XYZ file of C-alpha atoms in Angstrom:
689
model
C 42.835 37.851 5.895
C 39.585 36.053 6.770
C 35.766 37.703 7.221
C 34.494 38.740 10.411
C 31.861 36.703 10.368
C 30.675 33.671 7.824
C 28.443 34.669 5.137
C 24.861 33.487 5.259
C 23.578 33.778 1.381
C 24.748 31.358 -1.293
C 26.030 29.096 0.923
C 25.804 25.335 2.224
C 25.956 24.569 5.760
C 26.550 21.430 7.863
C 24.212 19.250 9.728
C 22.893 20.054 13.027
C 24.337 16.791 14.109
C 27.797 17.487 12.643
C 27.796 20.564 14.493
C 27.013 18.818 17.882
C 30.072 16.600 17.704
C 32.481 18.739 15.774
C 35.880 19.264 16.965
C 35.648 23.029 15.455
C 31.663 23.423 15.921
C 31.312 27.043 14.691
C 32.987 29.847 12.573
C 33.568 31.841 15.623
C 35.583 28.891 17.039
C 37.310 28.647 13.534
C 38.362 32.321 13.761
C 39.531 32.386 17.424
C 41.447 29.179 16.818
C 42.794 30.798 13.650
C 43.959 33.983 15.012
C 45.624 32.096 18.007
C 47.752 29.971 15.602
C 48.899 32.952 13.694
C 49.708 35.383 16.510
C 51.170 32.453 18.981
C 51.995 29.411 16.955
C 54.239 28.431 19.801
C 51.068 28.132 22.076
C 48.847 26.699 19.183
C 51.011 24.143 17.870
C 52.495 23.551 21.132
C 49.117 22.053 22.441
C 49.254 19.580 19.183
C 52.847 18.322 20.306
C 51.561 17.563 24.074
C 49.677 14.424 22.263
C 53.163 13.209 21.198
C 56.404 11.631 22.757
C 59.148 13.878 22.864
C 62.882 12.060 23.942
C 64.061 15.625 24.660
C 62.201 18.992 24.464
C 62.955 21.874 22.118
C 65.587 24.256 23.164
C 64.861 27.113 20.571
C 62.181 29.065 19.019
C 59.276 26.506 18.073
C 59.064 27.932 14.678
C 61.844 29.536 13.373
C 62.198 31.017 9.710
C 63.496 33.575 7.056
C 61.313 33.801 3.740
C 62.980 36.653 2.307
C 66.147 35.954 0.246
C 67.274 39.473 -0.005
C 67.944 38.633 3.774
C 70.222 35.513 3.483
C 69.209 31.742 3.340
C 65.817 30.908 3.397
C 65.345 28.054 6.383
C 62.573 26.711 8.180
C 62.957 25.053 11.536
C 60.375 23.563 14.051
C 61.167 22.590 17.856
C 64.819 22.929 17.175
C 66.472 20.679 19.969
C 63.843 18.313 20.208
C 64.023 14.724 19.505
C 61.370 11.929 18.676
C 60.737 9.160 16.268
C 57.520 9.169 14.371
C 57.382 5.414 13.671
C 57.074 5.391 17.704
C 54.564 8.086 17.810
C 52.555 6.494 15.105
C 52.515 2.554 16.183
C 54.324 1.968 20.013
C 52.133 5.005 21.340
C 48.959 3.844 20.165
C 49.742 0.283 21.089
C 51.214 0.710 24.450
C 50.105 4.316 25.940
C 46.641 4.435 24.060
C 45.955 0.562 24.404
C 44.610 0.523 20.697
C 46.769 -2.618 19.750
C 43.483 -4.584 18.913
C 42.261 -1.819 16.938
C 42.034 -2.137 12.800
C 44.876 -0.155 11.417
C 44.040 -1.074 7.961
C 41.142 -2.822 5.659
C 43.444 -4.066 2.775
C 41.225 -4.525 -0.095
C 43.018 -5.958 -3.459
C 42.512 -5.385 -6.974
C 40.258 -8.465 -7.055
C 36.922 -8.391 -5.132
C 37.396 -10.703 -2.315
C 40.991 -10.087 -2.072
C 41.338 -8.614 1.307
C 42.772 -8.566 4.962
C 42.776 -6.675 8.215
C 45.938 -5.468 10.070
C 45.684 -4.294 13.848
C 48.045 -1.921 15.351
C 49.887 -4.363 17.149
C 50.162 -6.331 13.901
C 51.406 -3.781 12.089
C 53.932 -2.571 14.827
C 55.529 -6.349 14.557
C 55.617 -6.391 11.175
C 57.557 -2.877 10.932
C 59.898 -3.957 13.991
C 61.141 -7.133 11.948
C 61.221 -5.173 8.564
C 63.202 -2.440 10.238
C 65.858 -5.234 11.453
C 65.912 -6.828 7.809
C 66.925 -3.205 6.670
C 69.579 -3.202 9.608
C 70.894 -6.460 8.699
C 71.600 -5.119 5.206
C 73.577 -1.992 6.477
C 71.136 0.606 6.345
C 71.590 3.161 9.030
C 70.436 6.670 9.798
C 70.389 9.359 6.923
C 70.550 6.736 4.461
C 68.107 6.961 1.583
C 65.805 3.943 0.667
C 64.032 4.100 -2.542
C 60.445 2.224 -2.251
C 58.813 1.173 -5.846
C 55.891 -1.211 -4.532
C 52.299 -1.551 -5.170
C 49.251 -0.519 -2.575
C 49.853 -3.431 -0.288
C 50.306 -3.052 3.539
C 54.197 -4.004 3.073
C 54.644 -0.695 1.488
C 53.356 1.124 4.573
C 55.579 -1.216 6.623
C 58.547 -0.497 4.268
C 58.011 3.326 4.650
C 57.409 3.057 8.434
C 60.474 0.916 8.977
C 62.901 3.321 7.423
C 61.558 5.887 9.564
C 61.906 3.703 12.602
C 65.437 3.697 12.162
C 66.124 7.259 10.651
C 66.513 6.334 7.168
C 64.919 8.448 4.564
C 62.225 6.912 2.368
C 62.017 7.879 -1.058
C 58.841 6.547 -2.380
C 58.256 6.201 -6.470
C 54.915 5.837 -7.555
C 54.703 2.191 -8.866
C 53.241 3.647 -12.379
C 56.675 5.378 -13.372
C 58.864 3.799 -15.829
C 62.117 2.426 -15.540
C 63.851 5.846 -16.412
C 61.680 7.740 -14.055
C 62.806 5.350 -11.199
C 66.252 5.497 -12.152
C 66.390 9.198 -12.243
C 64.931 9.039 -8.775
C 67.403 6.861 -7.365
C 70.487 8.658 -8.536
C 69.207 12.022 -7.607
C 68.626 10.883 -3.960
C 71.783 8.312 -4.017
C 69.611 5.660 -2.629
C 71.567 2.688 -1.056
C 68.942 0.176 -1.548
C 65.827 -0.484 -3.537
C 62.383 -2.349 -2.317
C 60.013 -3.639 -4.927
C 57.641 -6.359 -5.586
C 57.164 -8.762 -8.523
C 54.345 -7.365 -9.834
C 50.591 -6.201 -9.493
C 47.418 -5.820 -11.364
C 45.661 -2.596 -11.807
C 42.395 -3.529 -13.283
C 43.265 -6.262 -16.022
C 46.282 -4.513 -16.451
C 49.397 -6.742 -15.182
C 52.532 -4.407 -14.076
C 55.779 -6.325 -14.232
C 57.336 -4.419 -11.488
C 60.651 -6.627 -11.006
C 61.140 -6.010 -14.819
C 60.831 -2.562 -14.457
C 63.040 -2.348 -11.413
C 65.704 -4.460 -12.864
C 65.600 -1.911 -15.911
C 65.967 0.861 -13.906
C 68.885 -0.566 -11.749
C 70.834 -1.403 -15.105
C 70.214 2.202 -16.301
C 71.711 3.168 -12.992
C 74.853 0.930 -13.500
C 75.059 2.548 -17.015
C 75.551 5.868 -15.405
C 78.272 4.939 -13.320
C 75.719 4.567 -10.169
C 75.244 1.051 -8.471
C 72.661 0.027 -5.984
C 73.927 -3.055 -3.896
C 70.755 -4.391 -3.030
C 67.128 -5.147 -4.209
C 64.471 -6.661 -1.865
C 61.662 -8.099 -3.748
C 58.311 -8.759 -1.852
C 56.305 -11.764 -3.511
C 52.986 -10.493 -4.031
C 51.475 -12.118 -7.098
C 53.652 -15.308 -6.657
C 53.584 -16.235 -3.106
C 52.458 -19.965 -2.066
C 50.445 -19.085 0.968
C 50.250 -16.752 3.866
C 51.392 -18.872 6.384
C 55.069 -19.531 4.697
C 55.403 -16.048 3.500
C 54.935 -14.381 6.737
C 53.255 -11.794 4.963
C 50.422 -9.234 6.061
C 48.773 -9.750 2.369
C 47.098 -12.924 1.379
C 48.097 -14.703 -1.814
C 46.538 -12.880 -4.374
C 43.383 -14.163 -6.048
C 44.476 -13.188 -9.572
C 48.361 -15.125 -9.527
C 50.400 -14.924 -12.626
C 52.730 -17.443 -13.298
C 54.557 -15.960 -15.949
C 56.192 -13.983 -13.047
C 57.238 -17.139 -11.080
C 60.554 -16.144 -9.673
C 62.933 -19.011 -8.587
C 66.708 -18.879 -8.438
C 67.981 -20.876 -11.437
C 65.762 -19.939 -14.416
C 62.777 -17.844 -14.509
C 61.329 -15.041 -16.947
C 61.934 -12.321 -14.374
C 65.630 -11.950 -13.835
C 67.078 -12.975 -10.619
C 70.486 -11.808 -9.568
C 71.729 -13.482 -6.276
C 74.328 -11.058 -5.774
C 71.720 -8.094 -5.704
C 68.281 -9.643 -5.234
C 66.893 -10.502 -1.663
C 63.327 -12.095 -1.423
C 61.353 -10.113 1.233
C 59.831 -13.303 2.746
C 63.232 -15.134 3.376
C 64.439 -12.073 5.146
C 61.551 -11.402 6.815
C 60.956 -14.665 8.412
C 63.878 -14.967 10.732
C 63.909 -11.329 11.852
C 63.263 -10.402 15.606
C 59.914 -8.347 16.396
C 61.959 -6.231 18.880
C 63.267 -2.943 17.343
C 64.660 -0.106 19.336
C 63.433 3.347 17.528
C 66.634 5.498 16.654
C 65.837 9.052 18.089
C 65.790 11.703 15.498
C 66.377 15.477 15.905
C 63.004 17.242 14.797
C 64.777 18.747 11.713
C 66.388 15.423 10.481
C 65.176 14.384 6.908
C 61.999 12.199 6.924
C 61.335 11.388 3.348
C 62.206 12.779 -0.069
C 59.294 12.627 -2.888
C 59.708 13.719 -6.156
C 57.210 16.133 -8.236
C 57.376 17.683 -11.605
C 59.650 20.574 -12.363
C 59.156 23.475 -14.779
C 62.583 22.208 -16.313
C 61.319 18.656 -16.633
C 63.845 17.539 -13.980
C 61.768 16.199 -11.189
C 62.386 18.376 -7.662
C 63.088 15.959 -4.749
C 60.902 17.727 -2.176
C 62.260 17.125 1.557
C 60.148 16.594 4.729
C 61.433 16.463 8.104
C 60.226 14.541 11.057
C 58.489 16.603 13.633
C 56.787 19.532 11.927
C 55.446 17.236 9.308
C 54.234 14.809 12.229
C 52.435 17.557 13.803
C 50.898 19.064 10.744
C 49.637 15.723 9.274
C 48.054 14.815 12.701
C 46.195 18.491 13.235
C 45.115 18.469 9.461
C 43.732 14.875 9.280
C 41.986 15.320 12.726
C 40.260 18.781 12.018
C 39.668 18.687 8.318
C 38.021 15.179 8.302
C 36.596 15.589 11.767
C 38.348 12.510 13.065
C 36.473 10.376 15.811
C 37.312 6.950 17.072
C 34.657 5.035 15.675
C 35.560 6.357 12.142
C 36.070 4.389 9.267
C 38.382 6.313 6.572
C 39.472 5.860 3.017
C 41.673 7.587 0.973
C 41.731 6.541 -2.482
C 45.168 8.155 -3.416
C 48.353 6.146 -3.882
C 50.833 6.073 -1.339
C 53.403 7.232 -4.201
C 51.965 10.684 -3.964
C 51.733 13.168 -1.375
C 48.363 12.147 -0.452
C 49.081 8.965 0.331
C 52.143 9.812 2.832
C 50.146 12.372 4.578
C 46.311 10.958 4.715
C 47.070 7.342 4.336
C 49.975 6.427 6.666
C 51.176 9.443 8.750
C 48.065 11.611 9.612
C 45.559 8.663 10.070
C 48.119 6.361 12.111
C 49.088 9.567 14.491
C 45.417 9.578 15.244
C 44.944 5.847 15.803
C 42.648 5.509 12.949
C 41.511 2.688 11.025
C 41.952 3.170 7.156
C 40.901 1.425 4.118
C 43.924 0.309 1.747
C 42.930 -0.088 -1.440
C 45.110 -1.615 -4.531
C 42.454 -1.457 -7.599
C 40.504 1.000 -9.613
C 37.403 2.936 -9.368
C 36.004 1.312 -12.250
C 36.968 -2.224 -11.796
C 35.367 -4.946 -12.142
C 32.454 -2.402 -12.617
C 31.754 1.392 -12.002
C 29.954 0.511 -8.683
C 33.163 -0.676 -7.069
C 33.945 2.313 -4.802
C 30.468 2.420 -3.460
C 30.603 -1.294 -2.863
C 33.812 -1.062 -0.349
C 31.724 1.883 1.186
C 29.297 -0.419 2.271
C 31.413 -3.315 2.776
C 33.619 -1.367 5.403
C 31.221 1.299 6.819
C 33.190 4.169 5.315
C 32.286 7.338 7.299
C 35.146 9.668 5.613
C 35.938 9.321 2.001
C 38.745 11.441 0.344
C 39.126 10.990 -3.495
C 40.068 13.105 -6.548
C 37.586 15.085 -9.032
C 39.571 13.086 -11.803
C 37.506 10.266 -10.412
C 34.624 12.127 -9.597
C 34.184 13.345 -13.163
C 34.989 9.832 -14.203
C 32.149 8.346 -12.322
C 29.605 10.982 -13.396
C 29.716 9.764 -16.800
C 27.810 6.821 -15.632
C 25.068 8.735 -13.875
C 23.750 7.998 -10.591
C 22.243 4.488 -10.809
C 25.864 2.611 -10.098
C 25.780 4.826 -7.040
C 22.452 4.484 -5.784
C 22.947 0.343 -5.725
C 24.453 0.661 -2.676
C 23.501 2.432 0.369
C 26.277 4.777 1.608
C 24.549 5.616 4.935
C 27.728 5.402 6.869
C 29.429 8.547 5.040
C 29.469 11.645 6.657
C 32.435 13.625 4.921
C 33.437 13.746 1.654
C 36.850 15.304 0.482
C 38.420 16.080 -2.624
C 42.220 16.499 -3.586
C 44.643 17.192 -6.190
C 43.420 19.816 -8.345
C 40.273 22.107 -8.357
C 36.906 20.682 -8.538
C 34.618 22.215 -10.798
C 31.049 23.286 -9.549
C 29.187 20.685 -11.347
C 31.359 17.640 -10.030
C 31.224 19.174 -6.832
C 27.173 19.181 -6.735
C 27.251 15.729 -8.157
C 29.512 14.392 -5.427
C 27.413 16.022 -2.820
C 24.090 15.788 -4.087
C 24.182 11.831 -5.523
C 27.061 10.348 -3.575
C 26.692 12.062 -0.233
C 22.692 12.621 -0.612
C 23.137 16.207 0.205
C 23.896 15.236 3.918
C 27.568 15.212 4.045
C 29.741 18.321 4.135
C 32.335 17.996 1.072
C 35.928 19.499 2.167
C 37.731 20.637 -1.112
C 41.166 20.840 0.085
C 44.117 22.738 -1.484
C 47.689 21.756 -1.138
C 50.762 20.648 -2.533
C 53.581 18.375 -2.114
C 55.722 21.160 -1.029
C 53.147 22.082 1.777
C 52.916 18.702 3.418
C 49.409 18.874 4.380
C 46.359 20.871 3.879
C 46.389 24.619 3.819
C 43.301 25.904 2.259
C 40.342 23.914 3.067
C 36.579 24.015 4.292
C 36.530 22.733 8.140
C 33.069 20.402 8.682
C 30.527 22.155 10.591
C 32.903 25.664 11.124
C 33.081 26.790 7.378
C 29.912 27.269 5.108
C 30.668 25.615 1.851
C 30.930 27.206 -1.707
C 30.917 24.752 -4.577
C 34.578 24.571 -5.857
C 35.937 27.123 -3.365
C 39.207 25.975 -0.950
C 37.455 28.385 1.519
C 39.714 29.307 4.213
C 43.288 28.865 5.448
C 44.191 26.192 7.709
C 45.589 27.036 11.207
C 49.104 29.036 11.129
C 48.612 29.589 7.280
C 48.503 33.208 6.048
C 47.523 33.534 2.622
C 48.046 36.452 0.266
C 47.217 37.569 -3.378
C 49.919 39.617 -5.053
C 49.720 41.150 -8.434
C 52.490 41.030 -11.094
C 54.519 43.681 -9.245
C 54.571 41.718 -5.963
C 52.016 43.963 -4.518
C 49.504 42.594 -1.736
C 45.889 42.704 -3.138
C 42.807 43.620 -0.722
C 39.414 42.414 -0.655
C 38.053 41.113 -3.987
C 41.057 40.096 -6.166
C 42.949 37.560 -8.296
C 46.515 37.031 -8.759
C 49.340 34.914 -7.363
C 48.562 32.732 -4.652
C 51.444 33.301 -1.862
C 51.983 32.569 1.853
C 53.316 34.823 4.311
C 54.912 32.444 7.356
C 55.756 29.190 7.246
C 53.516 26.143 9.097
C 55.355 23.207 10.747
C 54.817 20.706 7.623
C 56.177 23.351 5.053
C 59.228 21.484 2.907
C 62.320 22.293 4.206
C 64.528 22.466 0.547
C 65.077 20.650 -2.764
C 67.163 17.757 -1.805
C 70.684 18.394 -2.683
C 69.553 21.585 -4.531
C 68.791 24.402 -2.095
C 69.662 27.086 -4.678
C 66.751 25.298 -6.936
C 64.406 25.603 -3.884
C 65.219 29.385 -3.453
C 64.859 30.199 -7.061
C 61.521 28.472 -7.459
C 59.788 29.379 -4.325
C 61.036 32.721 -2.948
C 62.902 34.685 -5.437
C 60.230 35.745 -7.392
C 58.478 37.708 -4.375
C 60.997 37.973 -1.704
C 59.268 37.642 1.633
C 56.867 34.680 0.705
C 56.442 31.434 -0.568
C 55.378 31.075 -4.099
C 52.777 28.315 -4.774
C 52.852 28.817 -8.392
C 49.080 29.078 -8.609
C 46.695 31.650 -9.273
C 44.120 32.326 -6.955
C 40.992 34.467 -6.592
C 39.233 35.815 -3.299
C 35.668 36.840 -3.558
C 33.498 39.397 -1.510
C 32.971 37.078 1.014
C 36.495 36.174 1.662
C 36.427 32.855 0.288
C 39.492 31.789 -2.025
C 39.098 30.003 -4.880
C 42.031 28.270 -6.641
C 42.307 29.027 -10.630
C 45.012 26.576 -11.255
C 48.684 26.953 -11.920
C 49.941 30.375 -13.135
C 51.701 28.413 -16.053
C 48.189 27.570 -16.953
C 46.621 31.087 -17.023
C 46.348 32.550 -20.383
C 47.027 36.152 -21.438
C 43.936 36.582 -24.247
C 44.261 40.137 -25.601
C 45.445 41.620 -22.245
C 43.235 39.379 -20.080
C 44.272 36.966 -18.145
C 41.846 33.698 -17.871
C 42.311 30.393 -16.072
C 42.120 27.413 -18.019
C 40.609 25.767 -14.949
C 37.416 28.350 -15.190
C 37.217 27.570 -18.911
C 37.441 23.645 -18.430
C 34.579 24.048 -15.355
C 32.448 26.062 -17.961
C 32.665 23.179 -20.572
C 32.109 20.471 -18.208
C 28.826 22.109 -17.144
C 27.077 21.119 -20.274
C 25.512 17.794 -19.904
C 27.147 16.486 -23.082
C 31.001 16.676 -21.501
C 32.484 14.446 -19.325
C 36.047 15.962 -19.174
C 37.592 18.950 -20.749
C 41.357 20.316 -21.064
C 42.136 23.943 -22.185
C 45.501 24.789 -23.471
C 46.739 28.029 -25.199
C 47.729 28.315 -28.850
C 49.722 31.385 -30.112
C 47.609 33.869 -31.787
C 49.171 36.663 -33.617
C 46.676 39.325 -32.516
C 45.300 38.151 -29.263
C 48.612 36.697 -27.950
C 46.711 33.422 -27.021
C 43.795 31.681 -28.574
C 41.937 28.788 -26.451
C 42.283 25.731 -27.874
C 39.851 23.091 -26.109
C 39.593 19.515 -26.133
C 36.436 17.828 -24.707
C 35.560 14.366 -23.812
C 31.870 13.337 -24.113
C 29.705 11.363 -22.094
C 28.875 7.811 -23.539
C 26.307 8.124 -26.351
C 26.794 11.701 -27.461
C 27.979 12.639 -31.113
C 29.928 15.672 -31.733
C 28.682 17.865 -34.153
C 28.622 21.454 -35.484
C 25.397 22.493 -33.247
C 27.140 20.935 -30.139
C 30.184 22.913 -30.571
C 28.103 26.307 -30.902
C 26.163 25.483 -27.680
C 29.956 25.001 -25.688
C 31.249 28.232 -27.036
C 27.923 30.115 -26.060
C 28.250 28.322 -22.586
C 31.808 29.437 -22.174
C 30.807 32.815 -23.500
C 27.866 33.201 -21.004
C 29.591 31.610 -17.800
C 32.780 33.860 -18.254
C 32.392 36.350 -20.842
C 32.989 37.148 -24.650
C 36.476 37.262 -24.247
C 37.013 33.436 -23.070
C 35.273 32.237 -26.115
C 36.874 29.419 -27.363
C 38.566 29.714 -30.659
C 39.068 25.814 -31.291
C 37.056 22.834 -29.538
C 38.081 19.688 -30.575
C 36.378 16.368 -29.885
C 38.981 13.865 -27.643
C 37.701 10.750 -26.936
C 40.537 10.267 -24.545
C 43.030 12.754 -22.917
C 46.828 12.110 -22.464
C 47.036 11.291 -18.632
C 49.720 9.944 -16.382
C 49.020 6.803 -14.499
C 48.106 8.837 -11.613
C 45.451 10.678 -13.596
C 46.685 13.904 -14.112
C 46.277 15.211 -17.867
C 49.452 16.117 -19.498
C 48.763 19.991 -20.919
C 52.395 20.123 -22.303
C 51.608 17.356 -24.820
C 47.940 18.810 -25.564
C 49.983 22.228 -26.057
C 52.057 20.509 -28.774
C 49.156 18.716 -30.422
C 47.252 22.335 -30.505
C 50.172 23.363 -32.159
C 50.229 20.300 -34.474
C 54.110 20.093 -33.413
C 55.098 16.284 -33.610
C 58.032 16.101 -31.418
C 56.397 15.399 -27.891
C 59.451 14.971 -25.843
C 59.207 12.218 -23.169
C 55.678 10.754 -22.915
C 56.916 7.549 -21.000
C 54.673 8.556 -17.993
C 51.426 8.281 -20.121
C 48.877 5.828 -19.173
C 47.766 5.094 -22.750
C 49.804 6.465 -25.524
C 47.322 5.352 -28.064
C 45.085 8.563 -27.658
C 48.159 10.650 -29.019
C 47.605 9.209 -32.761
C 43.564 9.792 -32.289
C 44.119 13.224 -31.059
C 46.111 14.329 -34.006
C 43.864 13.033 -36.334
C 41.138 15.208 -34.745
C 43.046 18.258 -34.946
C 41.002 21.566 -35.535
C 42.022 23.142 -38.970
C 44.155 25.977 -37.327
C 44.470 28.991 -40.087
C 46.391 31.701 -37.810
């Protein structure tokens, strides 16, 4: 499961200073705690639970479950019989019991430099109580679903915690999604109210959220589902902070075209449906008693992509999710009370739920909440913010790291970054070259890198290095988090021992794992448990090396079978981007009459590099040398831009169509920039088989 001792070769160890202050200072301590968490989960997680308030204690098993579809319905229950409120635990407890009322909860940094605000725990609690009363005044009650479609402003945190305070279930939709996507999610979860904003800037681009929200609500009505109320926050159009009662100041970059009034405006305003956040907020009371919830009451629904194209509503519940996000945040980032933490994700994704809102607030942490882009107004923005707020723990995506790598080290080294102590990555496996750049240039070889593997479904980190405790290997997710028991299976469902590669599964639950697909438990069982009864199936491939380290190789549907050999597209991509000319790569399979599948590669080159036959030969040679002759790309296409969603994920489904010269791409409404499609078709390789 995990090795007897940490390997001493070909790994990077933490500094002595970190080991002295770390929560888990050695591999031996990690192993001792890990064994305890697996063999005695009630004892291990019971210690974590002591840090929280429980209105009533649990009465049954601490963690009860069935992972085997042949033995009945799949279920997971944590602390059944206990009652609590997660909003009370992350706010009231910090203000009243831990005396953190005057501590900063968030430094809000807007899209434009200089657009900023600080929010203390006491202020946040007051605002959440006021908005909880607003929701109650609109008839929202325990168990109701509330859809939230907002930019990265403090009011987004206020809205989700207000839902949690009154026992309503929040369903946050990333503010880059289309009206159709928003409509689909509203209807699937049967939301009773929508909370949105007038609009926001993402870099230079204006996103008119209210227009999109109105279109989504009309689509709902066209499908015979009516959302009765829509609360709109004035973000770009509010007059001044004093009159608005808002946590965020007036935007430095306003947009007159979005000015909303009740008589005539370019943004439609329906007085029978639309309500102004600020008007409702101004008269609301700052006192709101929390609604006590059962442990297994739903906390939120968050939609993630499904293989059928229909998004899955991943459902998380109150107590287990609270314990797991609190514990993973504290241990993985080695959180201490003087830290300033910054996760660059959007709250519209699970990373923002777990590691901007719930995990940090449960620990009384101070976080940076960032509205903008890493490259706006220039490519040094992130490092400027790190210095401005003295960020000590920094968590971002490999996509952002590779993007910034294109511009070299100079934009990074303009700023000191001496406050940084730990760096983290999230969202996809990080290739070793990007890891090394992050570690060497950004962290100056003094900050451990926690390369976290987890999913929307897992609720929090399940495979990750721990600072000081586990020596690092660039690109490896290292070892399982406490209570998580991984296994690697072959196609027949047999567990593989020692160095091996296959399907990554988990043998037992942890408190934060999802409970069901909202409204479709059968789909939940089919996707995650039917392929290998007795295991939670992640859908990811994984390799375990001779030292017991785990390496995530990518989604199983991103595994290619070339002449009977299973190849990971992520592995080929990593080999390509190790070449100094390549900034980013994406690899897909293309049908081949002899091999089964051939490798079709898209490469984005660094600024100033021209694509030619010599470079193509070098890239093929590099892959051949890194992986083997069987992995030599059949086709390499120059791709100045790749089709990405607004969250930065590459849409490989679209690339597969382009590789096969199929013009019908299906739904591309979530693309951040659809203009790249035409260019990719123009640059297609000549495919003769």
